[in-house]
Coordinates of C-alpha atoms in Angstrom, one line a residue:
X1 CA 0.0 0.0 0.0
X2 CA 1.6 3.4 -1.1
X3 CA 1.3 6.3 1.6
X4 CA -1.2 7.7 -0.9
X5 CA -4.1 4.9 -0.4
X6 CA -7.7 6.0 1.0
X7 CA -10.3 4.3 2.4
X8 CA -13.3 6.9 0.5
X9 CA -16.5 7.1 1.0
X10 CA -19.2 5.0 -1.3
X11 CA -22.8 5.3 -2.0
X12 CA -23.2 8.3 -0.9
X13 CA -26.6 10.5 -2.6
X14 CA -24.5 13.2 -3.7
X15 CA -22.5 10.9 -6.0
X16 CA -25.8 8.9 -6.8
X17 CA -27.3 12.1 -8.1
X18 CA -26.4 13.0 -11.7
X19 CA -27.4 16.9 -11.7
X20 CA -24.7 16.9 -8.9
X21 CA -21.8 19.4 -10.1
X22 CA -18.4 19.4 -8.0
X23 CA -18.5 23.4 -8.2
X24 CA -21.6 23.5 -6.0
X25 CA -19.7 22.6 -3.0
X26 CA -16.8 25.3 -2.7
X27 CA -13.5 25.8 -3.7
X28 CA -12.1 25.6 -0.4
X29 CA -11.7 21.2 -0.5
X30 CA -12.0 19.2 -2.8
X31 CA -14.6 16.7 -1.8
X32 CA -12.4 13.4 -2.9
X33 CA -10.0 15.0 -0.5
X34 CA -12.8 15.9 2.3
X35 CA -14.4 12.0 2.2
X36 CA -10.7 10.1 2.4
X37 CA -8.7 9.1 4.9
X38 CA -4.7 8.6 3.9
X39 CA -3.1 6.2 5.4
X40 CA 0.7 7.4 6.5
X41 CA 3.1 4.2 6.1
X42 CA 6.6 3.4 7.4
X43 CA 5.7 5.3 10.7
X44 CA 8.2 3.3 12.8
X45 CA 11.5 5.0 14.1
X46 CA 13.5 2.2 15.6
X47 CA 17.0 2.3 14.6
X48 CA 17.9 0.1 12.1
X49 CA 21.3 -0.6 13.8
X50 CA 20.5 -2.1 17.6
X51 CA 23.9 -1.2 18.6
X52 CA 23.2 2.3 18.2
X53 CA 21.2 2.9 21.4
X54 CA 19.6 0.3 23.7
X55 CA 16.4 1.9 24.3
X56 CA 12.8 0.8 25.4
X57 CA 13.2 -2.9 25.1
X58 CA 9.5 -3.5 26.4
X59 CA 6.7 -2.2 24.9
X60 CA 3.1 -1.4 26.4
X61 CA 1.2 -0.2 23.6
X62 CA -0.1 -0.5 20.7
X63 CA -1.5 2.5 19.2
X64 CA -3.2 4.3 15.8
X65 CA -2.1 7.9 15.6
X66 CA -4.6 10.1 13.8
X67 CA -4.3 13.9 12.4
X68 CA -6.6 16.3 10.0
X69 CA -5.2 18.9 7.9
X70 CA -6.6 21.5 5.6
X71 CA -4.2 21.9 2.9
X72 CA -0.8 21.1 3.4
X73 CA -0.8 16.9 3.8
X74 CA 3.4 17.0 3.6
X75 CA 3.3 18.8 6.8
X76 CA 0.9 16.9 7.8
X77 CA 2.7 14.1 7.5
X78 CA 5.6 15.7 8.8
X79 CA 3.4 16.2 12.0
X80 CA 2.1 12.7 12.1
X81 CA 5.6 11.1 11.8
X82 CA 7.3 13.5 14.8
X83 CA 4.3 11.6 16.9
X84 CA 5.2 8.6 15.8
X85 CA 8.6 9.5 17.8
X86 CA 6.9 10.6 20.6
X87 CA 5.0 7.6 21.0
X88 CA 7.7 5.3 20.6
X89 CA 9.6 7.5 23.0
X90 CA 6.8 6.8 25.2
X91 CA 7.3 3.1 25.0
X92 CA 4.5 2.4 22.6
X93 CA 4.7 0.5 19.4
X94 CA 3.0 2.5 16.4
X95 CA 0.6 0.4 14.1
X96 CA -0.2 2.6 11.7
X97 CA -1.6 6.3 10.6
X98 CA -4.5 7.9 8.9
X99 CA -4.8 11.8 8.2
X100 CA -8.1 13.3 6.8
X101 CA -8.7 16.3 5.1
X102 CA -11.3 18.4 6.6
X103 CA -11.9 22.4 7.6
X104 CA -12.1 21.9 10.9
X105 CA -12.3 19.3 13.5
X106 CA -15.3 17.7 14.5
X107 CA -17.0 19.2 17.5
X108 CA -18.3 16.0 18.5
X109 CA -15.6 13.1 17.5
X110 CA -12.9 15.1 15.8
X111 CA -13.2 12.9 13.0
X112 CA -16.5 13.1 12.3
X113 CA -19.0 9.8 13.2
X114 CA -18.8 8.5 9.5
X115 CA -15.0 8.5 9.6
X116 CA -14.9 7.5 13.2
X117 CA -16.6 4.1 12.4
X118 CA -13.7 3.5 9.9
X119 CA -11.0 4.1 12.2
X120 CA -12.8 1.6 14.5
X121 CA -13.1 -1.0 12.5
X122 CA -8.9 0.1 11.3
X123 CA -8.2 -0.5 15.7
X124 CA -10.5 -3.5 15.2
X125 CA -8.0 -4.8 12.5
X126 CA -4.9 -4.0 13.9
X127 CA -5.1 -4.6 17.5
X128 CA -4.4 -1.8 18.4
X129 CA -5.4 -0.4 22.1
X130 CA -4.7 3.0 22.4
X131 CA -5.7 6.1 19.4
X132 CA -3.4 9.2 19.7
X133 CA -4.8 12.3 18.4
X134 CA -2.1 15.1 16.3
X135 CA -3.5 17.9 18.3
X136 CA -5.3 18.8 21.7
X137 CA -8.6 17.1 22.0
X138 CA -11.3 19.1 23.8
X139 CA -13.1 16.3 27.0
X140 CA -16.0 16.0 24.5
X141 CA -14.0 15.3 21.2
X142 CA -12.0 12.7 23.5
X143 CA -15.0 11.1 25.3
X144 CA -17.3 11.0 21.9
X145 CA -14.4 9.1 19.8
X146 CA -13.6 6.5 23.0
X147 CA -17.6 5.7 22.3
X148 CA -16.9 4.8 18.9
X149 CA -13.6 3.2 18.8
X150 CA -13.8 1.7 22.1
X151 CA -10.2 1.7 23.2
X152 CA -8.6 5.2 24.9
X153 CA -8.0 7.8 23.2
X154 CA -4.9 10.0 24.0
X155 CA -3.9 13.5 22.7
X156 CA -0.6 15.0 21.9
X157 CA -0.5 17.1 24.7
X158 CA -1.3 14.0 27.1
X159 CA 1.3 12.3 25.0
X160 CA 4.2 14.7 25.7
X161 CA 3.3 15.1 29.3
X162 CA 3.9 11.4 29.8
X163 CA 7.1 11.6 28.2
X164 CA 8.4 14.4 30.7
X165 CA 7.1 12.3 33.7
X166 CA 9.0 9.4 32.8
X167 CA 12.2 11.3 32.2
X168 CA 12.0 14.1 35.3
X169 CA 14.6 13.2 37.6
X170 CA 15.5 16.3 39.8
X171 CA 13.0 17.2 42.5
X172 CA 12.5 20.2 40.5
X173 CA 11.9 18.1 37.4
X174 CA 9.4 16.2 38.4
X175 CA 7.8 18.9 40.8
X176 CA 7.2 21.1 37.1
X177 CA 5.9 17.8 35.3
X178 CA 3.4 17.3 38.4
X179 CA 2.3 20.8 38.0
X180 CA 1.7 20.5 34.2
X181 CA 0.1 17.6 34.5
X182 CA -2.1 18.8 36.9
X183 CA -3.5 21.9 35.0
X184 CA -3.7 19.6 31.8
X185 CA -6.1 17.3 34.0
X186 CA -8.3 19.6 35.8
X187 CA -10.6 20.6 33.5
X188 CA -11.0 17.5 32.1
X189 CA -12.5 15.5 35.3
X190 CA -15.7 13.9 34.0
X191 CA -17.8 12.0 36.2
X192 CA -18.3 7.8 35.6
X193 CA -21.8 7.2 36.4
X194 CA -23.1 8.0 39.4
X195 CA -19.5 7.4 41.5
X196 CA -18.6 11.4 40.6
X197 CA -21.9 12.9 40.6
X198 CA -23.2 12.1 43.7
X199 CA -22.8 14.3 47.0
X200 CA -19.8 13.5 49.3
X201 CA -20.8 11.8 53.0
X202 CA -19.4 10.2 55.3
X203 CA -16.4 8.8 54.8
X204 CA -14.9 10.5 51.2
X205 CA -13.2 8.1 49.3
X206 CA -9.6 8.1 50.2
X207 CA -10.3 8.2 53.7
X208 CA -10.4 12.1 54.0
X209 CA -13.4 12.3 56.0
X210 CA -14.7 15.0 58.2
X211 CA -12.8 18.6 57.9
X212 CA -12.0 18.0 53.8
X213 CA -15.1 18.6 52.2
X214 CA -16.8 21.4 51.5
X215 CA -20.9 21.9 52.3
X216 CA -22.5 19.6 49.6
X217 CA -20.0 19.0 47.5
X218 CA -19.8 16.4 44.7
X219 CA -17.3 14.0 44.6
X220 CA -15.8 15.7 40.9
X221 CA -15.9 18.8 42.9
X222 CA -13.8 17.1 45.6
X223 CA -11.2 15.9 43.5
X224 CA -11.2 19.1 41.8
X225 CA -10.5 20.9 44.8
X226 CA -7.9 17.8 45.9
X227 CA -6.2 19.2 42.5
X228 CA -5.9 22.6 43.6
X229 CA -4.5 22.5 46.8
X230 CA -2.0 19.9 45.5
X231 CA -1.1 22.4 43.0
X232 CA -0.8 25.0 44.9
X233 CA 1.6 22.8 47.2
X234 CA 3.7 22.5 43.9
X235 CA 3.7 25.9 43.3
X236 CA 5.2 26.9 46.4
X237 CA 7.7 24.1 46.6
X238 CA 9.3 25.2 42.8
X239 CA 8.9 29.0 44.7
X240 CA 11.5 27.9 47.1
X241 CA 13.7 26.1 44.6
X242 CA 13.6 29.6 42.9
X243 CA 16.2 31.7 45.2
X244 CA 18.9 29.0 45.3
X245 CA 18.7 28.8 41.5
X246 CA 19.6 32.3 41.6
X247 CA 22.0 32.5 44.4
X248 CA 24.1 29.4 41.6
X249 CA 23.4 32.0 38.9
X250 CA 24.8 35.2 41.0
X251 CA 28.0 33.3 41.9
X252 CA 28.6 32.5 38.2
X253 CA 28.3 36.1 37.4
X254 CA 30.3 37.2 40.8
X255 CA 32.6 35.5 39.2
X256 CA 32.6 37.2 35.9
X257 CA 32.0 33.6 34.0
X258 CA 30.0 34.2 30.7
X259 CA 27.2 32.4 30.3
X260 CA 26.7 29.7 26.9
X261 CA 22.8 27.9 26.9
X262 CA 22.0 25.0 24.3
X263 CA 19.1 25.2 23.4
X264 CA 16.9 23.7 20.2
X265 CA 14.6 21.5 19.3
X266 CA 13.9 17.7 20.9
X267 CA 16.3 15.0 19.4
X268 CA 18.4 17.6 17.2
X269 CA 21.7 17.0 19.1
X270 CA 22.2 19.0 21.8
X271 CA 23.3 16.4 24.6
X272 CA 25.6 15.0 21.7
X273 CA 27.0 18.8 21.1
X274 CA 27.9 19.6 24.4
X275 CA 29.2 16.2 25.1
X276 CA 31.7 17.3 22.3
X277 CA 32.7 20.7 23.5
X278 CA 33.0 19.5 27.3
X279 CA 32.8 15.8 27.5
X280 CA 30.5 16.5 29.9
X281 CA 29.0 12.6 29.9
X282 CA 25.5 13.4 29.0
X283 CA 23.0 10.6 28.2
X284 CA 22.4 10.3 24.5
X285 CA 19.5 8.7 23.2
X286 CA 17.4 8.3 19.5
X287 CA 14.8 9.8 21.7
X288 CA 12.8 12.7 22.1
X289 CA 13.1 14.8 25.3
X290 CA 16.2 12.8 26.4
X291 CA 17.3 15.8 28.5
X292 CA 14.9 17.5 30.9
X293 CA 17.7 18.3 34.1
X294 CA 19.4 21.8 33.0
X295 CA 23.2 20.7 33.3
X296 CA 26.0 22.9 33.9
X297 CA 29.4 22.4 32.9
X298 CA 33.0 24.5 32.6
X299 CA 34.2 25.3 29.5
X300 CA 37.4 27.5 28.3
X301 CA 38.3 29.3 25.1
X302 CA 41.2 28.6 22.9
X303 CA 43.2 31.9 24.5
X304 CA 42.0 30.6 28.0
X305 CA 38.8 32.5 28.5
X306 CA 36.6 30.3 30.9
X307 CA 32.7 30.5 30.5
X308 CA 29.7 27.9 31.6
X309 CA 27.9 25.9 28.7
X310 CA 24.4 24.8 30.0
X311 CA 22.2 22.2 28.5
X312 CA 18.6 22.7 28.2
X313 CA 15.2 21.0 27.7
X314 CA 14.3 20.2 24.0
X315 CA 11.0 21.9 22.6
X316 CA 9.0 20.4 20.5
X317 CA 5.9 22.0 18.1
X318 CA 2.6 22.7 19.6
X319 CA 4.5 22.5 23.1
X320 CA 2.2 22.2 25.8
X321 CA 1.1 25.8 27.6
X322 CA 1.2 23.9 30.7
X323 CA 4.5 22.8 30.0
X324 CA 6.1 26.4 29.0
X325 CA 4.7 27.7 32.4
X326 CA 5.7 25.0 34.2
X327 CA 9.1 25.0 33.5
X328 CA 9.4 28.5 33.4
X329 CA 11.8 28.8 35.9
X330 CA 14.3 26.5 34.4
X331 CA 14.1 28.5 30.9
X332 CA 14.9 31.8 33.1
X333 CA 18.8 30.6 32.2
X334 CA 18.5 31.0 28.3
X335 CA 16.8 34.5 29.2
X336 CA 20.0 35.2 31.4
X337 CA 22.9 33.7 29.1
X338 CA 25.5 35.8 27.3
X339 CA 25.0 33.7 24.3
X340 CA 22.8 30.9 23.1
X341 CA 24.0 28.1 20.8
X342 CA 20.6 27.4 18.8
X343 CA 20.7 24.0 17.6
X344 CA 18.7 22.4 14.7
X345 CA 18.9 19.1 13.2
X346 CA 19.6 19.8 9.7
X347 CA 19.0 16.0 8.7
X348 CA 15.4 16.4 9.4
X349 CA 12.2 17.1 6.7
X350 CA 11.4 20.4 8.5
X351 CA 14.9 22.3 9.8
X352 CA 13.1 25.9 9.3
X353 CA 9.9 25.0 11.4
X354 CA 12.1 23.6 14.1
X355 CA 13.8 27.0 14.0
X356 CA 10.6 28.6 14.3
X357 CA 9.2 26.0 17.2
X358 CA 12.2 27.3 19.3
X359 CA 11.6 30.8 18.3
X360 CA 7.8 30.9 18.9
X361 CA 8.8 29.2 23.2
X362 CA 11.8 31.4 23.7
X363 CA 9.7 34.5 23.0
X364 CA 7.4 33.7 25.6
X365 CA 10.3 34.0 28.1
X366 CA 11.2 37.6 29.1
X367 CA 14.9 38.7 27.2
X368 CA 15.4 35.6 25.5
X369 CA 14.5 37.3 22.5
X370 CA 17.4 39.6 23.5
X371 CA 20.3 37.5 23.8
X372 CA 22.5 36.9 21.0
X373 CA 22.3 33.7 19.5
X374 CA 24.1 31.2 17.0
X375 CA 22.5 29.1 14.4
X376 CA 24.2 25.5 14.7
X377 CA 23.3 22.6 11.9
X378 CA 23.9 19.7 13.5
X379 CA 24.0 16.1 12.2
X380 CA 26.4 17.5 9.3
X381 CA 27.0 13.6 8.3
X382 CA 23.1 12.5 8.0
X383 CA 22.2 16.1 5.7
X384 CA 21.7 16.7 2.0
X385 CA 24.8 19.1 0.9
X386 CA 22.1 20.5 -1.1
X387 CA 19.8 21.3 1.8
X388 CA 23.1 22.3 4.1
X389 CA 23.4 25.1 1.3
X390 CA 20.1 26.1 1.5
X391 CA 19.9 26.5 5.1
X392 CA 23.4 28.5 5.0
X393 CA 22.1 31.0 2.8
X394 CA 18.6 31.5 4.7
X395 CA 20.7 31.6 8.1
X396 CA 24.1 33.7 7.3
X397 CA 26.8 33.1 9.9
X398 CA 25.1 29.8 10.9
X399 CA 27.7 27.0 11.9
X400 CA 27.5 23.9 10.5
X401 CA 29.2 20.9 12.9
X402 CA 28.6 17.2 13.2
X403 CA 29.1 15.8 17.1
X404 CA 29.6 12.3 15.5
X405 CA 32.6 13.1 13.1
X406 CA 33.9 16.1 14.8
X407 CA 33.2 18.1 11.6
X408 CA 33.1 22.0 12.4
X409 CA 33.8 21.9 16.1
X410 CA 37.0 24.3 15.9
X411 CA 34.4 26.3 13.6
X412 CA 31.8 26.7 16.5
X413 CA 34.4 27.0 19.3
X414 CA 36.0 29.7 17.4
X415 CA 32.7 31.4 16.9
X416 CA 31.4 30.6 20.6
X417 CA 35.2 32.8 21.4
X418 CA 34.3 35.5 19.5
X419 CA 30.9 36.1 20.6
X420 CA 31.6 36.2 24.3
X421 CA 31.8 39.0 26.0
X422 CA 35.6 40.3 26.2
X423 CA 36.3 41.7 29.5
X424 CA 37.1 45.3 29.0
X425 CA 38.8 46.9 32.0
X426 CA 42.2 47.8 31.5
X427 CA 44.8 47.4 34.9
X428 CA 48.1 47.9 36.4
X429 CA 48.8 47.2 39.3
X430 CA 50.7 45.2 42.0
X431 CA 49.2 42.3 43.4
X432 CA 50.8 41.0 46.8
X433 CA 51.9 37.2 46.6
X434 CA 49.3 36.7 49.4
X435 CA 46.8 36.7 46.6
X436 CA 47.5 34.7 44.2
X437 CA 43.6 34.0 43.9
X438 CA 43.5 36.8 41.9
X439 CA 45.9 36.4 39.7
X440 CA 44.7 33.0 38.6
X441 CA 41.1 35.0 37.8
X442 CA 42.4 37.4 35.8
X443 CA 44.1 34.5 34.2
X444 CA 40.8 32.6 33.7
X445 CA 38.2 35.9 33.2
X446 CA 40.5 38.5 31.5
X447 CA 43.3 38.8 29.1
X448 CA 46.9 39.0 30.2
X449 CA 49.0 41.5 28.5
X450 CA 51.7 41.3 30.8
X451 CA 53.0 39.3 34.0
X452 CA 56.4 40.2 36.2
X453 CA 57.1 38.8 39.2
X454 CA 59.0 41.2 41.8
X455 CA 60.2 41.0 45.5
X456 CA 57.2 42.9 46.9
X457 CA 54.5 41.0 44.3
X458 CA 53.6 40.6 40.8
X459 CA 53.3 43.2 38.3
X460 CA 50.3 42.5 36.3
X461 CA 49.0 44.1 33.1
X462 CA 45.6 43.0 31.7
X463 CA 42.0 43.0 30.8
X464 CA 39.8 41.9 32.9
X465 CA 36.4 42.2 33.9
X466 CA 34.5 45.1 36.0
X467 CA 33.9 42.8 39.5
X468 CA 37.7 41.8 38.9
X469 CA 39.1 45.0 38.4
X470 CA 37.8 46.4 41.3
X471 CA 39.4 43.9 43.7
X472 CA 42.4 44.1 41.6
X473 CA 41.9 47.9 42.9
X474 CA 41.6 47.2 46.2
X475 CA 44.1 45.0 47.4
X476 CA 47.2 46.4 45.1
X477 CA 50.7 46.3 47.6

């Protein structure tokens, strides 16, 4: 079956009917193109080469992944496959795809009730057990296809969420995942039968009892409100996780270290990149959001300069609002950096929508917009030279590097150098032996134009930061 095939629509009056002219319906869709479904082949993503990564050896579920588009079925499809990662990255194994074309989404069962009946009996066929929907289902969309297909129904943004909780591992981590998750679920409590609809007595489920419920309350409305506080709960913990974040960040800066963030889109190479430039160890998997702990590591320039190089959590398209807000915070050090290595997978279908994914989150965050940033192609080895040529021109002074072959790295080291911020305080002075601790700053933060050594201290002659300078000032013999 080509990716092309279509399970359309037969019988119906409007093809019966011979006084029935195509122009009568619009010029918006085509109707062969509104009645078909098109099945999306070759979804899988496993590597070909097991050696590669060892990842996800046992799998839970077996799922359909469904999408709609207007116009455009190659992004579409585009779409359709990056959830086929995701849910694979979620430990599921993906059957198969179908993408209608259609205006809108049906208010009711997102694929309409017609077309719903065909994707049931396309679960009946395949075995599958769980239906993934290529956008955010509203409770009603989600509850009215579950009636048809009779399996669960998932969205993307439920989808995503589950990959974050599996891979949080700081208490911060999994404290912003909780959180997300949270507002993703609360307005999406629906009651099963009579068990959530009926007034809380007694003893409320769980065993909360008397003082946790509110005068007549429903037991939806009690878990809502169990939501809430728990929330809130989370909300203050990340508060206090906020200061001693910024106390780390303050002694970086105290210390007049520039400041180099990763960031990019999921699975574009960013663990492998920094790995590279700092063999900082980081895990590095064919998986999407791999990396959800910021890590810091110490890096120095080719003429000695020392700055930190921090790597950050992947974004994806259509990234969850919860998800933004939640991990606000932790996106509060691209908005602080002195420059930000932007990384893009320039093996993949799409590089200039990943560009714009990452674009479209960092704007959200106050003065990421602000810093300066670098345009790095990764995955040199896997792109089309054609495509690498194309992407060069739209992004002029983009660096193009491959973490696997080395290719480019004294490129973007060179470019990472020049793009720091030089220090610019000129001394001369005498520092006393007594404080040599000072000495080897200005050697790691500044520039040395000249060093003598002397009986009463060490004649020093250099650039070197504000903070630097004026201890320099201070203790001179």
């Amino acid at each position: 079956m080509s990716d092309r095939d279509v399970t359309s629509r037969r019988g119906t009056a409007l093809q019966a009917d011979p006084s029935y002219h195509a122009e009568f319906s619009g010029d918006d869709l085509e109707r062969e193109e509104r009645s078909a479904l098109r099945r999306i082949e070759n979804l899988s993503t496993e590597l070909t080469d097991v050696t590669e990564v060892e990842y996800r050896q046992l799998r839970l579920e077996r799922v359909i992944l469904i999408g709609i588009y207007d116009s455009d079925h190659e992004e579409a499809e585009v779409s359709l496959r990056e959830l086929a990662a995701l849910a694979e990255t979620a430990g599921s194994t993906v059957l198969g795809g179908v993408l209608q074309r259609r205006d809108k989404p049906d208010n009711a069962t997102y694929f309409g009730s017609g077309k719903a009946r065909e994707l049931a009996d396309l679960v009946a066929e395949t075995g599958a057990d769980t239906v993934i929907a290529d956008t955010e289902l509203s409770p009603n969309q989600r509850r009215g296809l579950e009636d048809i297909v009779r399996v669960k129904v998932v969205d993307r943004t439920a989808l995503i969420l589950d990959i974050f909780a599996q891979h949080a591992k700081s208490k911060e981590g999994k404290a912003q995942v909780e959180l997300a998750q949270l507002e993703y679920l609360l307005p999406r409590l629906r009651g099963w039968g009579e068990s959530m609809s009926r007034q809380a007595g007694g003893r409320v489920s769980g065993g909360a009892g008397i003082g946790s419920r509110g005068p007549g309350e429903t037991q939806i409305e009690l878990d809502r409100r169990r939501i809430r506080t728990r929330m809130a709960k989370l909300k203050r913990q990340m508060k206090n996780m906020g200061p001693a974040r910024a106390t780390r960040r303050a002694g970086r800066r105290r210390h007049g270290l520039p400041s180099v963030v990763v960031a990019g889109y999921t699975n574009a190479g960013k663990s492998s990149l920094m790995n590279r430039l700092t063999g900082a160890g980081l895990l590095v998997e064919n998986a999407l959001f791999a990396t959800l702990d910021p890590t810091v590591r110490r890096c120095e320039t080719e003429d000695g300069r020392v700055y930190t190089l921090s790597d950050t959590v992947g974004f994806v398209r259509r990234l969850p609002t919860q998800l933004v807000e939640a991990f606000r915070s932790t996106l509060e050090e691209v908005a602080e950096a002195d420059l930000i290595l932007h990384v893009v997978d320039a093996s993949h279908p799409d590089p200039v929508g990943q560009v714009e994914a990452v674009t479209e989150v960092l704007s959200e965050v106050d003065g990421a917009m602000d810093v300066r940033q670098i345009i790095v192609l990764s995955k040199a080895d896997l792109a089309d030279p054609i495509d690498l040529i194309g992407l060069r021109a739209r992004y002029p002074g983009c660096v193009i590097v491959s973490a696997k072959t080395g290719e480019g790295m004294d490129d973007l080291r060179a470019a990472i150098a020049d793009a720091l911020p030089r220090p610019n305080v000129e001394v001369r002075v005498l520092v006393p032996f007594t404080r040599g601790d000072l000495i080897s700053r200005a050697h790691a933060d500044g520039e040395i134009m000249s060093e003598e050594y002397t009986g009463e201290g060490t004649k020093l002659h250099a650039l070197v930061p504000p903070e630097l300078a004026a201890e320099l000032a201070d203790c001179e013999a």
